[in-house]
PDB file of C-alpha atoms in Angstrom:
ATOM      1  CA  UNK F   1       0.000   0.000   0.000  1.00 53.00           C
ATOM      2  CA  UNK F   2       1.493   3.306  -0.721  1.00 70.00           C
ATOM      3  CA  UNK F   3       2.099   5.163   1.908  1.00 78.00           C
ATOM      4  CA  UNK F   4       3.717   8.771   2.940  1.00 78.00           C
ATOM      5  CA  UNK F   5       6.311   9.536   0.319  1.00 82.00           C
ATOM      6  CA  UNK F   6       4.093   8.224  -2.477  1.00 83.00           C
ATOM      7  CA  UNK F   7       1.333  10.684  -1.433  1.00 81.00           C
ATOM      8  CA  UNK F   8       3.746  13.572  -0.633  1.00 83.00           C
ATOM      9  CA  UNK F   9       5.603  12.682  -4.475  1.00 82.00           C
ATOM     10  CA  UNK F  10       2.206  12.902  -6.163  1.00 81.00           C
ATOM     11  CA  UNK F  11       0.941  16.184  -4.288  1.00 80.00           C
ATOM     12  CA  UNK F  12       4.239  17.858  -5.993  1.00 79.00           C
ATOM     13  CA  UNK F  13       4.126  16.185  -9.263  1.00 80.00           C
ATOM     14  CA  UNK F  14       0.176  17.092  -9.689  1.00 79.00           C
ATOM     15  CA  UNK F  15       1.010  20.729  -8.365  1.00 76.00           C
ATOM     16  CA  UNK F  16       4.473  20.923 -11.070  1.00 78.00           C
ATOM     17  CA  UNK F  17       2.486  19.483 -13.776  1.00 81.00           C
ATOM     18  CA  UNK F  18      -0.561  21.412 -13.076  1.00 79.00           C
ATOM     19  CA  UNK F  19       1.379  25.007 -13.062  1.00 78.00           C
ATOM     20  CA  UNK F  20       3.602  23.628 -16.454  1.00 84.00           C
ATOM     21  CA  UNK F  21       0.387  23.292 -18.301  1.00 84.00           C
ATOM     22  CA  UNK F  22      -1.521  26.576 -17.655  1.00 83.00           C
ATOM     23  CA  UNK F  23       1.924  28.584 -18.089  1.00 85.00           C
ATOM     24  CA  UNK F  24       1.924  26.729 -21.589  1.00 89.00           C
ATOM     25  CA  UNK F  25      -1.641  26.995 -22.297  1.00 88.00           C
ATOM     26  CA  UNK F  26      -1.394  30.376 -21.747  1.00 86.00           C
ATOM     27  CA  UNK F  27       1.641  31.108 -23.303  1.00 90.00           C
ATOM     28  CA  UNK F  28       0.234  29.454 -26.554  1.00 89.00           C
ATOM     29  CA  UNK F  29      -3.224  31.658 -26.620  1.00 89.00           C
ATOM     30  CA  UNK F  30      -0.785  34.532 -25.659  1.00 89.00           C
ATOM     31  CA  UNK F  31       0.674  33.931 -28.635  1.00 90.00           C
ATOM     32  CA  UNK F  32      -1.894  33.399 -31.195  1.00 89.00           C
ATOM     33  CA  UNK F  33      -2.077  29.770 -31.209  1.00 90.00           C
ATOM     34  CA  UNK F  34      -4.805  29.149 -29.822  1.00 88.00           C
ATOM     35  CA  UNK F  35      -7.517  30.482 -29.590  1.00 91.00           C
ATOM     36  CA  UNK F  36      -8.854  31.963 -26.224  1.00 88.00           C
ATOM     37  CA  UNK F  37     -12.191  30.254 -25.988  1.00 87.00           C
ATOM     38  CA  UNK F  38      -9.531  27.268 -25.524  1.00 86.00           C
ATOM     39  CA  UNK F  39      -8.933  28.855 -21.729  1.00 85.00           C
ATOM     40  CA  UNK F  40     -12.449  28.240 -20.595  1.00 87.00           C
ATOM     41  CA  UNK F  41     -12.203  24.417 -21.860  1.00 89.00           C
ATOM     42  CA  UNK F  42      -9.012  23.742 -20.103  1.00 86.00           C
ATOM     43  CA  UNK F  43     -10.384  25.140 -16.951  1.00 85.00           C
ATOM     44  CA  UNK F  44     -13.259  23.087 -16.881  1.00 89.00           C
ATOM     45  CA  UNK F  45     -11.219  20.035 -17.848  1.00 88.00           C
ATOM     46  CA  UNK F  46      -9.372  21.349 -14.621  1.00 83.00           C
ATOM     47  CA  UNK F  47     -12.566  21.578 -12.040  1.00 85.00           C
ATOM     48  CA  UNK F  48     -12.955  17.793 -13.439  1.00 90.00           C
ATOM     49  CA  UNK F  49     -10.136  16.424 -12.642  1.00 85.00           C
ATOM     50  CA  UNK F  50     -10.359  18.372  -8.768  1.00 82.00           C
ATOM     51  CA  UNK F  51     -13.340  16.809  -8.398  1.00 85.00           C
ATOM     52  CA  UNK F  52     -12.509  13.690  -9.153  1.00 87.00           C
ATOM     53  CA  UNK F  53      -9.315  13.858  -7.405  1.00 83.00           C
ATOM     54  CA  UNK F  54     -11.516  15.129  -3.966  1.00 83.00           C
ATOM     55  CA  UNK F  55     -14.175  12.064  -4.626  1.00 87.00           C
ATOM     56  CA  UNK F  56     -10.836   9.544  -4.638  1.00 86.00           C
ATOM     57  CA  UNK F  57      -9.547  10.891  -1.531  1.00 84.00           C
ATOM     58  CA  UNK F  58     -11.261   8.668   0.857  1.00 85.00           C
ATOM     59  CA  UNK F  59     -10.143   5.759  -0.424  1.00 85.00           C
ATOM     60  CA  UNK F  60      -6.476   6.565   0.176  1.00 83.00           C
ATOM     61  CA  UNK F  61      -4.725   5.263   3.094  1.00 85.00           C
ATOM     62  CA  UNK F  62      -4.211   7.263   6.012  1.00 83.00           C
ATOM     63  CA  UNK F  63      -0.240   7.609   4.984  1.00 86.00           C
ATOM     64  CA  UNK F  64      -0.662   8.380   1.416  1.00 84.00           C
ATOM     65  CA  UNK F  65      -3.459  10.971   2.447  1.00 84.00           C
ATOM     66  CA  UNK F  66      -1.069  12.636   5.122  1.00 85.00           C
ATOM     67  CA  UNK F  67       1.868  12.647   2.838  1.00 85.00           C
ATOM     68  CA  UNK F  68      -0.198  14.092   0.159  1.00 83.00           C
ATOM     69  CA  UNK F  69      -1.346  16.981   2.704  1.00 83.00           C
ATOM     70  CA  UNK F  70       2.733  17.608   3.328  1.00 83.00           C
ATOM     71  CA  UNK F  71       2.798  17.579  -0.600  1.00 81.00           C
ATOM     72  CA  UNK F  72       0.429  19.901  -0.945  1.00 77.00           C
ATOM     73  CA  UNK F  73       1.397  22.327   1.994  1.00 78.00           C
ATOM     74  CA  UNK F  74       5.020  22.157   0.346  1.00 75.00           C
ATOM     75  CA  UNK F  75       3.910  23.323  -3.193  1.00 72.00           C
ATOM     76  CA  UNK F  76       1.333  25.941  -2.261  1.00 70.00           C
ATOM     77  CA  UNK F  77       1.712  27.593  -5.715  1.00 62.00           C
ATOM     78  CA  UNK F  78      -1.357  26.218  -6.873  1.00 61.00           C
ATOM     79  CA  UNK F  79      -4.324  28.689  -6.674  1.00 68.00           C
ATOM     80  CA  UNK F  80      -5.604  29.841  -3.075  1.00 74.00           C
ATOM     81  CA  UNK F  81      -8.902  28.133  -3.542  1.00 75.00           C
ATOM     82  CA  UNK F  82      -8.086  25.145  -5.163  1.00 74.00           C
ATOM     83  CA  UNK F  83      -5.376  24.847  -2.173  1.00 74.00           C
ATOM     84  CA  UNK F  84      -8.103  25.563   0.390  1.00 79.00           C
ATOM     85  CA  UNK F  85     -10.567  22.734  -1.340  1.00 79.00           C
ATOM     86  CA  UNK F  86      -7.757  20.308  -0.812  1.00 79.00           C
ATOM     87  CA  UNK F  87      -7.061  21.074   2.516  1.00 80.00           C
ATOM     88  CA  UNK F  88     -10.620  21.526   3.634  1.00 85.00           C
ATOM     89  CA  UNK F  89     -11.730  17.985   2.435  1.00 85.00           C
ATOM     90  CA  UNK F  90      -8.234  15.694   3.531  1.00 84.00           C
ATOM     91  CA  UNK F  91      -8.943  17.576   6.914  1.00 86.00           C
ATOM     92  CA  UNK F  92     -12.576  16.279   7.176  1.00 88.00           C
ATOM     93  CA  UNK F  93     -11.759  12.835   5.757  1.00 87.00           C
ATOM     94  CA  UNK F  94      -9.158  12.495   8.568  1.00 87.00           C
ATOM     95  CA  UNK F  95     -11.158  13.811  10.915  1.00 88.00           C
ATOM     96  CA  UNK F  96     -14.380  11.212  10.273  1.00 88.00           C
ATOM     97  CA  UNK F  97     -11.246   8.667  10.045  1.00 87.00           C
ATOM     98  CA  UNK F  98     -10.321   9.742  13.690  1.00 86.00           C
ATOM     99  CA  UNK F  99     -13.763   9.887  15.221  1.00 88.00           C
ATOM    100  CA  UNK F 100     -14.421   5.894  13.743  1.00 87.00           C
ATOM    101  CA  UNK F 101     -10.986   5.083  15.121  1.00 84.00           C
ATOM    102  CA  UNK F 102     -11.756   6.039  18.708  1.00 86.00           C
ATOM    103  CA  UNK F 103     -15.359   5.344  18.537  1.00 82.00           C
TER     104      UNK F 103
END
């Protein structure tokens, strides 16, 4: 099972990736590329994949999801809301995870 490293490693990664791609994106409409109505797509194709990343995140092991938090808290360059999302919903999920352990 993966545990604290593995969830810390992809916290970075998705946060690197995430920022390489909208520099690009933009730097390519900037540019005449592509065309601007391309912007709206790639942010919805962005709220997507947050929501599906927030509906996997109680199935992650306690480790990986505490690793990912570190992850996350390390690369805070990702926008203030997103960022808040994250930490708003691993916080609950390891909260409820608390309450059933000591219940």
């Amino acid at each position: 099972m993966a545990g604290l490293e593995h969830g810390f490693r992809r916290a970075v990664s998705g946060a690197v990736s995430g920022i390489v791609m909208t520099e690009i994106v933009n730097a390519l409409v900037y540019a005449g590329l592509l065309p601007p109505s391309l912007l709206l797509y790639f942010k919805i194709l962005n709220m997507l994949t947050t929501i599906g990343l927030i509906m996997a995140m109680p199935y992650w092991g306690t480790a990986y999801l505490l690793g990912w938090l570190c992850g996350l808290v390390a690369m805070m360059q990702v926008s203030d809301f997103e960022a808040l999302i994250y930490l708003v919903t691993s916080l609950v999920i390891l909260a409820v995870r608390m309450f059933k352990h000591l219940s």
